PDB file of C-alpha atoms in Angstrom:
ATOM      1  CA  UNK A   1     -61.957  21.565 -39.149  1.00 45.00           C
ATOM      2  CA  UNK A   2     -58.872  19.147 -39.697  1.00 46.00           C
ATOM      3  CA  UNK A   3     -56.735  17.813 -37.016  1.00 46.00           C
ATOM      4  CA  UNK A   4     -53.298  17.261 -38.392  1.00 49.00           C
ATOM      5  CA  UNK A   5     -49.989  17.363 -36.216  1.00 49.00           C
ATOM      6  CA  UNK A   6     -46.617  18.190 -38.453  1.00 46.00           C
ATOM      7  CA  UNK A   7     -43.361  17.408 -37.371  1.00 48.00           C
ATOM      8  CA  UNK A   8     -40.159  19.489 -37.381  1.00 47.00           C
ATOM      9  CA  UNK A   9     -36.475  19.256 -37.625  1.00 48.00           C
ATOM     10  CA  UNK A  10     -35.516  19.054 -33.822  1.00 48.00           C
ATOM     11  CA  UNK A  11     -38.524  19.937 -31.655  1.00 48.00           C
ATOM     12  CA  UNK A  12     -41.742  19.202 -31.299  1.00 48.00           C
ATOM     13  CA  UNK A  13     -44.514  20.636 -32.987  1.00 48.00           C
ATOM     14  CA  UNK A  14     -48.713  20.540 -33.575  1.00 49.00           C
ATOM     15  CA  UNK A  15     -50.675  22.432 -35.833  1.00 50.00           C
ATOM     16  CA  UNK A  16     -54.452  22.988 -35.471  1.00 49.00           C
ATOM     17  CA  UNK A  17     -55.914  23.605 -38.820  1.00 51.00           C
ATOM     18  CA  UNK A  18     -59.613  25.730 -39.160  1.00 52.00           C
ATOM     19  CA  UNK A  19     -59.703  27.147 -42.192  1.00 53.00           C
ATOM     20  CA  UNK A  20     -57.092  30.350 -41.108  1.00 55.00           C
ATOM     21  CA  UNK A  21     -54.061  29.141 -40.380  1.00 56.00           C
ATOM     22  CA  UNK A  22     -53.206  28.961 -36.756  1.00 60.00           C
ATOM     23  CA  UNK A  23     -50.214  27.422 -35.898  1.00 69.00           C
ATOM     24  CA  UNK A  24     -49.608  26.340 -32.193  1.00 70.00           C
ATOM     25  CA  UNK A  25     -46.403  24.875 -30.796  1.00 73.00           C
ATOM     26  CA  UNK A  26     -45.736  22.717 -27.634  1.00 77.00           C
ATOM     27  CA  UNK A  27     -42.073  22.719 -26.383  1.00 78.00           C
ATOM     28  CA  UNK A  28     -40.800  19.861 -24.500  1.00 78.00           C
ATOM     29  CA  UNK A  29     -41.261  21.385 -20.838  1.00 79.00           C
ATOM     30  CA  UNK A  30     -37.745  21.779 -19.150  1.00 77.00           C
ATOM     31  CA  UNK A  31     -38.313  21.760 -15.177  1.00 79.00           C
ATOM     32  CA  UNK A  32     -35.581  24.482 -13.708  1.00 75.00           C
ATOM     33  CA  UNK A  33     -35.190  26.049 -10.783  1.00 77.00           C
ATOM     34  CA  UNK A  34     -32.708  28.993  -9.976  1.00 77.00           C
ATOM     35  CA  UNK A  35     -29.202  28.749  -8.818  1.00 79.00           C
ATOM     36  CA  UNK A  36     -29.117  28.881  -5.225  1.00 79.00           C
ATOM     37  CA  UNK A  37     -27.498  31.356  -3.266  1.00 78.00           C
ATOM     38  CA  UNK A  38     -23.120  29.895  -2.266  1.00 78.00           C
ATOM     39  CA  UNK A  39     -23.397  30.293   1.642  1.00 79.00           C
ATOM     40  CA  UNK A  40     -20.417  32.491   2.762  1.00 79.00           C
ATOM     41  CA  UNK A  41     -18.023  29.392   5.353  1.00 78.00           C
ATOM     42  CA  UNK A  42     -15.823  31.639   7.540  1.00 84.00           C
ATOM     43  CA  UNK A  43     -12.338  30.486   6.983  1.00 85.00           C
ATOM     44  CA  UNK A  44     -11.647  29.483  10.157  1.00 88.00           C
ATOM     45  CA  UNK A  45     -13.957  26.434  10.130  1.00 87.00           C
ATOM     46  CA  UNK A  46     -12.994  25.676   6.672  1.00 88.00           C
ATOM     47  CA  UNK A  47      -9.837  26.031   7.501  1.00 90.00           C
ATOM     48  CA  UNK A  48     -10.009  23.318  11.067  1.00 92.00           C
ATOM     49  CA  UNK A  49     -12.513  21.018   8.191  1.00 91.00           C
ATOM     50  CA  UNK A  50      -9.311  20.566   6.028  1.00 93.00           C
ATOM     51  CA  UNK A  51      -7.320  20.066   8.995  1.00 95.00           C
ATOM     52  CA  UNK A  52      -9.270  17.484  10.824  1.00 95.00           C
ATOM     53  CA  UNK A  53      -9.925  15.669   7.383  1.00 95.00           C
ATOM     54  CA  UNK A  54      -5.484  15.920   7.426  1.00 95.00           C
ATOM     55  CA  UNK A  55      -5.157  13.889   9.754  1.00 95.00           C
ATOM     56  CA  UNK A  56      -7.307  11.097   9.432  1.00 94.00           C
ATOM     57  CA  UNK A  57      -5.818  11.214   6.770  1.00 94.00           C
ATOM     58  CA  UNK A  58      -2.576  10.704   8.303  1.00 94.00           C
ATOM     59  CA  UNK A  59      -4.014   7.717  10.501  1.00 92.00           C
ATOM     60  CA  UNK A  60      -5.219   5.771   8.542  1.00 90.00           C
ATOM     61  CA  UNK A  61      -1.478   5.331   6.422  1.00 90.00           C
ATOM     62  CA  UNK A  62       0.278   5.252   9.916  1.00 88.00           C
ATOM     63  CA  UNK A  63      -2.384   2.365  10.554  1.00 85.00           C
ATOM     64  CA  UNK A  64      -2.183   1.348   6.824  1.00 83.00           C
ATOM     65  CA  UNK A  65       1.548   1.451   7.188  1.00 83.00           C
ATOM     66  CA  UNK A  66       1.936  -0.182  10.724  1.00 80.00           C
ATOM     67  CA  UNK A  67       0.737  -3.408   8.696  1.00 75.00           C
ATOM     68  CA  UNK A  68       1.507  -3.302   5.589  1.00 73.00           C
ATOM     69  CA  UNK A  69       4.147  -6.691   6.724  1.00 74.00           C
ATOM     70  CA  UNK A  70       1.393  -8.123   9.142  1.00 74.00           C
ATOM     71  CA  UNK A  71       0.017 -11.023   7.084  1.00 76.00           C
ATOM     72  CA  UNK A  72      -3.718 -12.344   7.549  1.00 75.00           C
ATOM     73  CA  UNK A  73      -3.558 -15.464   9.676  1.00 76.00           C
ATOM     74  CA  UNK A  74      -5.481 -18.317   7.838  1.00 82.00           C
ATOM     75  CA  UNK A  75      -7.206 -19.800  10.540  1.00 80.00           C
ATOM     76  CA  UNK A  76      -6.134 -23.217   9.651  1.00 83.00           C
ATOM     77  CA  UNK A  77      -2.886 -22.921   9.885  1.00 85.00           C
ATOM     78  CA  UNK A  78      -2.196 -21.155  13.481  1.00 86.00           C
ATOM     79  CA  UNK A  79      -0.741 -22.709  15.814  1.00 87.00           C
ATOM     80  CA  UNK A  80      -2.757 -23.898  19.373  1.00 89.00           C
ATOM     81  CA  UNK A  81      -1.511 -22.558  22.153  1.00 90.00           C
ATOM     82  CA  UNK A  82      -1.436 -25.768  23.750  1.00 92.00           C
ATOM     83  CA  UNK A  83       1.478 -26.846  21.070  1.00 91.00           C
ATOM     84  CA  UNK A  84       3.267 -23.572  21.891  1.00 91.00           C
ATOM     85  CA  UNK A  85       3.291 -23.822  25.294  1.00 92.00           C
ATOM     86  CA  UNK A  86       4.539 -27.654  24.503  1.00 92.00           C
ATOM     87  CA  UNK A  87       7.832 -26.035  22.445  1.00 92.00           C
ATOM     88  CA  UNK A  88      10.084 -27.374  24.800  1.00 90.00           C
ATOM     89  CA  UNK A  89       8.869 -30.566  25.888  1.00 91.00           C
ATOM     90  CA  UNK A  90       8.336 -31.474  21.657  1.00 90.00           C
ATOM     91  CA  UNK A  91      11.756 -30.903  20.670  1.00 90.00           C
ATOM     92  CA  UNK A  92      13.825 -33.294  19.578  1.00 90.00           C
ATOM     93  CA  UNK A  93      17.496 -33.061  19.328  1.00 89.00           C
ATOM     94  CA  UNK A  94      18.485 -33.780  15.537  1.00 90.00           C
ATOM     95  CA  UNK A  95      21.681 -34.609  14.752  1.00 92.00           C
ATOM     96  CA  UNK A  96      23.453 -32.960  11.709  1.00 94.00           C
ATOM     97  CA  UNK A  97      23.859 -34.437   9.225  1.00 95.00           C
ATOM     98  CA  UNK A  98      28.196 -35.726   8.855  1.00 96.00           C
ATOM     99  CA  UNK A  99      29.765 -34.999   4.768  1.00 96.00           C
ATOM    100  CA  UNK A 100      29.817 -39.195   4.363  1.00 97.00           C
ATOM    101  CA  UNK A 101      25.443 -39.561   4.814  1.00 96.00           C
ATOM    102  CA  UNK A 102      25.125 -36.746   2.798  1.00 97.00           C
ATOM    103  CA  UNK A 103      27.217 -38.017   0.348  1.00 97.00           C
ATOM    104  CA  UNK A 104      25.525 -41.563   0.494  1.00 97.00           C
ATOM    105  CA  UNK A 105      22.188 -39.504   0.498  1.00 97.00           C
ATOM    106  CA  UNK A 106      23.323 -37.928  -2.959  1.00 97.00           C
ATOM    107  CA  UNK A 107      24.291 -40.931  -4.372  1.00 98.00           C
ATOM    108  CA  UNK A 108      20.686 -43.324  -3.357  1.00 98.00           C
ATOM    109  CA  UNK A 109      19.494 -40.661  -5.165  1.00 98.00           C
ATOM    110  CA  UNK A 110      21.101 -40.252  -8.108  1.00 98.00           C
ATOM    111  CA  UNK A 111      20.102 -44.156  -7.998  1.00 98.00           C
ATOM    112  CA  UNK A 112      17.022 -43.872  -8.186  1.00 98.00           C
ATOM    113  CA  UNK A 113      17.076 -41.240 -10.472  1.00 98.00           C
ATOM    114  CA  UNK A 114      18.151 -44.107 -12.965  1.00 98.00           C
ATOM    115  CA  UNK A 115      16.614 -47.101 -12.024  1.00 98.00           C
ATOM    116  CA  UNK A 116      13.045 -44.789 -12.503  1.00 98.00           C
ATOM    117  CA  UNK A 117      14.952 -43.531 -15.946  1.00 98.00           C
ATOM    118  CA  UNK A 118      15.338 -47.019 -16.750  1.00 98.00           C
ATOM    119  CA  UNK A 119      12.110 -48.236 -15.841  1.00 98.00           C
ATOM    120  CA  UNK A 120      10.713 -45.596 -18.528  1.00 98.00           C
ATOM    121  CA  UNK A 121      13.088 -47.143 -21.240  1.00 98.00           C
ATOM    122  CA  UNK A 122      10.982 -50.325 -20.815  1.00 98.00           C
ATOM    123  CA  UNK A 123       7.736 -49.256 -20.635  1.00 98.00           C
ATOM    124  CA  UNK A 124       8.139 -47.238 -23.861  1.00 98.00           C
ATOM    125  CA  UNK A 125       9.062 -49.990 -25.438  1.00 98.00           C
ATOM    126  CA  UNK A 126       7.330 -52.629 -24.334  1.00 98.00           C
ATOM    127  CA  UNK A 127       3.772 -49.954 -25.522  1.00 98.00           C
ATOM    128  CA  UNK A 128       6.063 -49.225 -29.358  1.00 97.00           C
ATOM    129  CA  UNK A 129       6.762 -53.249 -29.278  1.00 98.00           C
ATOM    130  CA  UNK A 130       2.490 -54.106 -28.562  1.00 97.00           C
ATOM    131  CA  UNK A 131       1.738 -51.123 -30.792  1.00 97.00           C
ATOM    132  CA  UNK A 132       3.727 -52.721 -33.858  1.00 97.00           C
ATOM    133  CA  UNK A 133       2.751 -56.535 -32.560  1.00 97.00           C
ATOM    134  CA  UNK A 134      -0.411 -55.534 -33.447  1.00 96.00           C
ATOM    135  CA  UNK A 135       0.043 -53.533 -36.455  1.00 96.00           C
ATOM    136  CA  UNK A 136       1.442 -56.361 -38.411  1.00 97.00           C
ATOM    137  CA  UNK A 137      -1.161 -58.366 -37.556  1.00 96.00           C
ATOM    138  CA  UNK A 138      -3.604 -56.822 -38.686  1.00 95.00           C
ATOM    139  CA  UNK A 139      -1.667 -55.592 -41.520  1.00 95.00           C
ATOM    140  CA  UNK A 140      -1.541 -59.355 -42.118  1.00 95.00           C
ATOM    141  CA  UNK A 141      -5.689 -60.103 -41.411  1.00 95.00           C
ATOM    142  CA  UNK A 142      -6.496 -57.720 -43.780  1.00 95.00           C
ATOM    143  CA  UNK A 143      -4.298 -59.155 -46.988  1.00 95.00           C
ATOM    144  CA  UNK A 144      -5.360 -62.646 -45.326  1.00 95.00           C
ATOM    145  CA  UNK A 145      -9.489 -61.048 -45.288  1.00 94.00           C
ATOM    146  CA  UNK A 146     -10.949 -57.291 -45.439  1.00 94.00           C
ATOM    147  CA  UNK A 147     -14.424 -58.840 -43.769  1.00 94.00           C
ATOM    148  CA  UNK A 148     -12.903 -60.238 -40.669  1.00 94.00           C
ATOM    149  CA  UNK A 149     -10.440 -57.001 -41.265  1.00 95.00           C
ATOM    150  CA  UNK A 150     -13.561 -54.737 -40.530  1.00 94.00           C
ATOM    151  CA  UNK A 151     -15.124 -56.755 -38.024  1.00 92.00           C
ATOM    152  CA  UNK A 152     -10.975 -56.805 -35.841  1.00 92.00           C
ATOM    153  CA  UNK A 153     -10.765 -53.509 -35.907  1.00 93.00           C
ATOM    154  CA  UNK A 154     -14.782 -52.723 -34.453  1.00 92.00           C
ATOM    155  CA  UNK A 155     -14.799 -50.720 -30.748  1.00 89.00           C
ATOM    156  CA  UNK A 156     -15.289 -53.863 -27.821  1.00 87.00           C
ATOM    157  CA  UNK A 157     -18.564 -52.791 -26.585  1.00 82.00           C
ATOM    158  CA  UNK A 158     -18.252 -55.890 -23.765  1.00 84.00           C
ATOM    159  CA  UNK A 159     -14.285 -54.062 -22.897  1.00 85.00           C
ATOM    160  CA  UNK A 160     -15.993 -51.784 -20.202  1.00 84.00           C
ATOM    161  CA  UNK A 161     -19.195 -53.016 -19.550  1.00 82.00           C
ATOM    162  CA  UNK A 162     -21.524 -49.863 -18.781  1.00 80.00           C
ATOM    163  CA  UNK A 163     -25.406 -50.372 -18.247  1.00 80.00           C
ATOM    164  CA  UNK A 164     -27.640 -46.930 -17.137  1.00 79.00           C
ATOM    165  CA  UNK A 165     -31.250 -47.561 -15.074  1.00 84.00           C
ATOM    166  CA  UNK A 166     -34.104 -44.407 -15.365  1.00 83.00           C
ATOM    167  CA  UNK A 167     -34.508 -40.922 -16.995  1.00 81.00           C
ATOM    168  CA  UNK A 168     -32.006 -39.789 -19.203  1.00 78.00           C
ATOM    169  CA  UNK A 169     -32.382 -36.339 -17.897  1.00 83.00           C
ATOM    170  CA  UNK A 170     -34.046 -35.204 -14.412  1.00 84.00           C
ATOM    171  CA  UNK A 171     -37.952 -33.753 -14.650  1.00 86.00           C
ATOM    172  CA  UNK A 172     -38.076 -30.608 -12.879  1.00 86.00           C
ATOM    173  CA  UNK A 173     -38.567 -30.483  -9.378  1.00 88.00           C
ATOM    174  CA  UNK A 174     -42.404 -28.378  -8.230  1.00 90.00           C
ATOM    175  CA  UNK A 175     -42.910 -25.314  -6.017  1.00 89.00           C
ATOM    176  CA  UNK A 176     -38.410 -25.231  -6.020  1.00 86.00           C
ATOM    177  CA  UNK A 177     -37.687 -21.662  -5.792  1.00 82.00           C
ATOM    178  CA  UNK A 178     -34.419 -20.784  -7.336  1.00 80.00           C
ATOM    179  CA  UNK A 179     -31.571 -19.196  -5.542  1.00 77.00           C
ATOM    180  CA  UNK A 180     -30.712 -16.024  -6.370  1.00 78.00           C
ATOM    181  CA  UNK A 181     -26.983 -16.262  -5.374  1.00 79.00           C
ATOM    182  CA  UNK A 182     -26.630 -14.109  -2.303  1.00 77.00           C
ATOM    183  CA  UNK A 183     -24.760 -15.346   1.093  1.00 78.00           C
ATOM    184  CA  UNK A 184     -24.427 -14.456   4.053  1.00 80.00           C
ATOM    185  CA  UNK A 185     -20.181 -13.299   4.295  1.00 81.00           C
ATOM    186  CA  UNK A 186     -19.044 -14.916   7.429  1.00 82.00           C
ATOM    187  CA  UNK A 187     -15.485 -14.243   7.496  1.00 81.00           C
ATOM    188  CA  UNK A 188     -13.774 -12.520   9.361  1.00 77.00           C
ATOM    189  CA  UNK A 189     -12.605  -8.601   8.741  1.00 77.00           C
ATOM    190  CA  UNK A 190      -8.849  -7.630   8.994  1.00 70.00           C
ATOM    191  CA  UNK A 191      -7.792  -3.897   8.710  1.00 60.00           C
TER     192      UNK A 191
END
């Protein structure tokens, strides 16, 4: 006899042909079971559960509201207790600045800002003069000799000396186990 597979649209079918037209169809196995009966709970128990859940949520909300204004402490910035105890010994009596002192400081700041601005302006002007002189010299050289001009614009390797020895690529380490990225978080938890 002949064995053939006949595909049907939307479902798998298997046809077994012998002399007569017999057709066996198999469908995918559907694993299911009847639904379980819903247990009827006592309304009092349901009410108690909801009440407990509501109280727990309210407690968490109260705790969050209480700690909302508190920032997480940074251990590196915490002041040691010894320094807090010695605060009265360490405190200095700083005199309040007089109007004359404030005026002098303001004048000094203005003078300093003016000085730095003039210094920066002088640097810009010097740079512009150097670039202009270099461009003029290169243009004059180009008029004299194109060959010398091409040599002059080449980068100077001795200006920034660099030497390197050894392989350009590191060979792989034998039997190296690459870390998988897991780590143990040891930071303190704040709630």
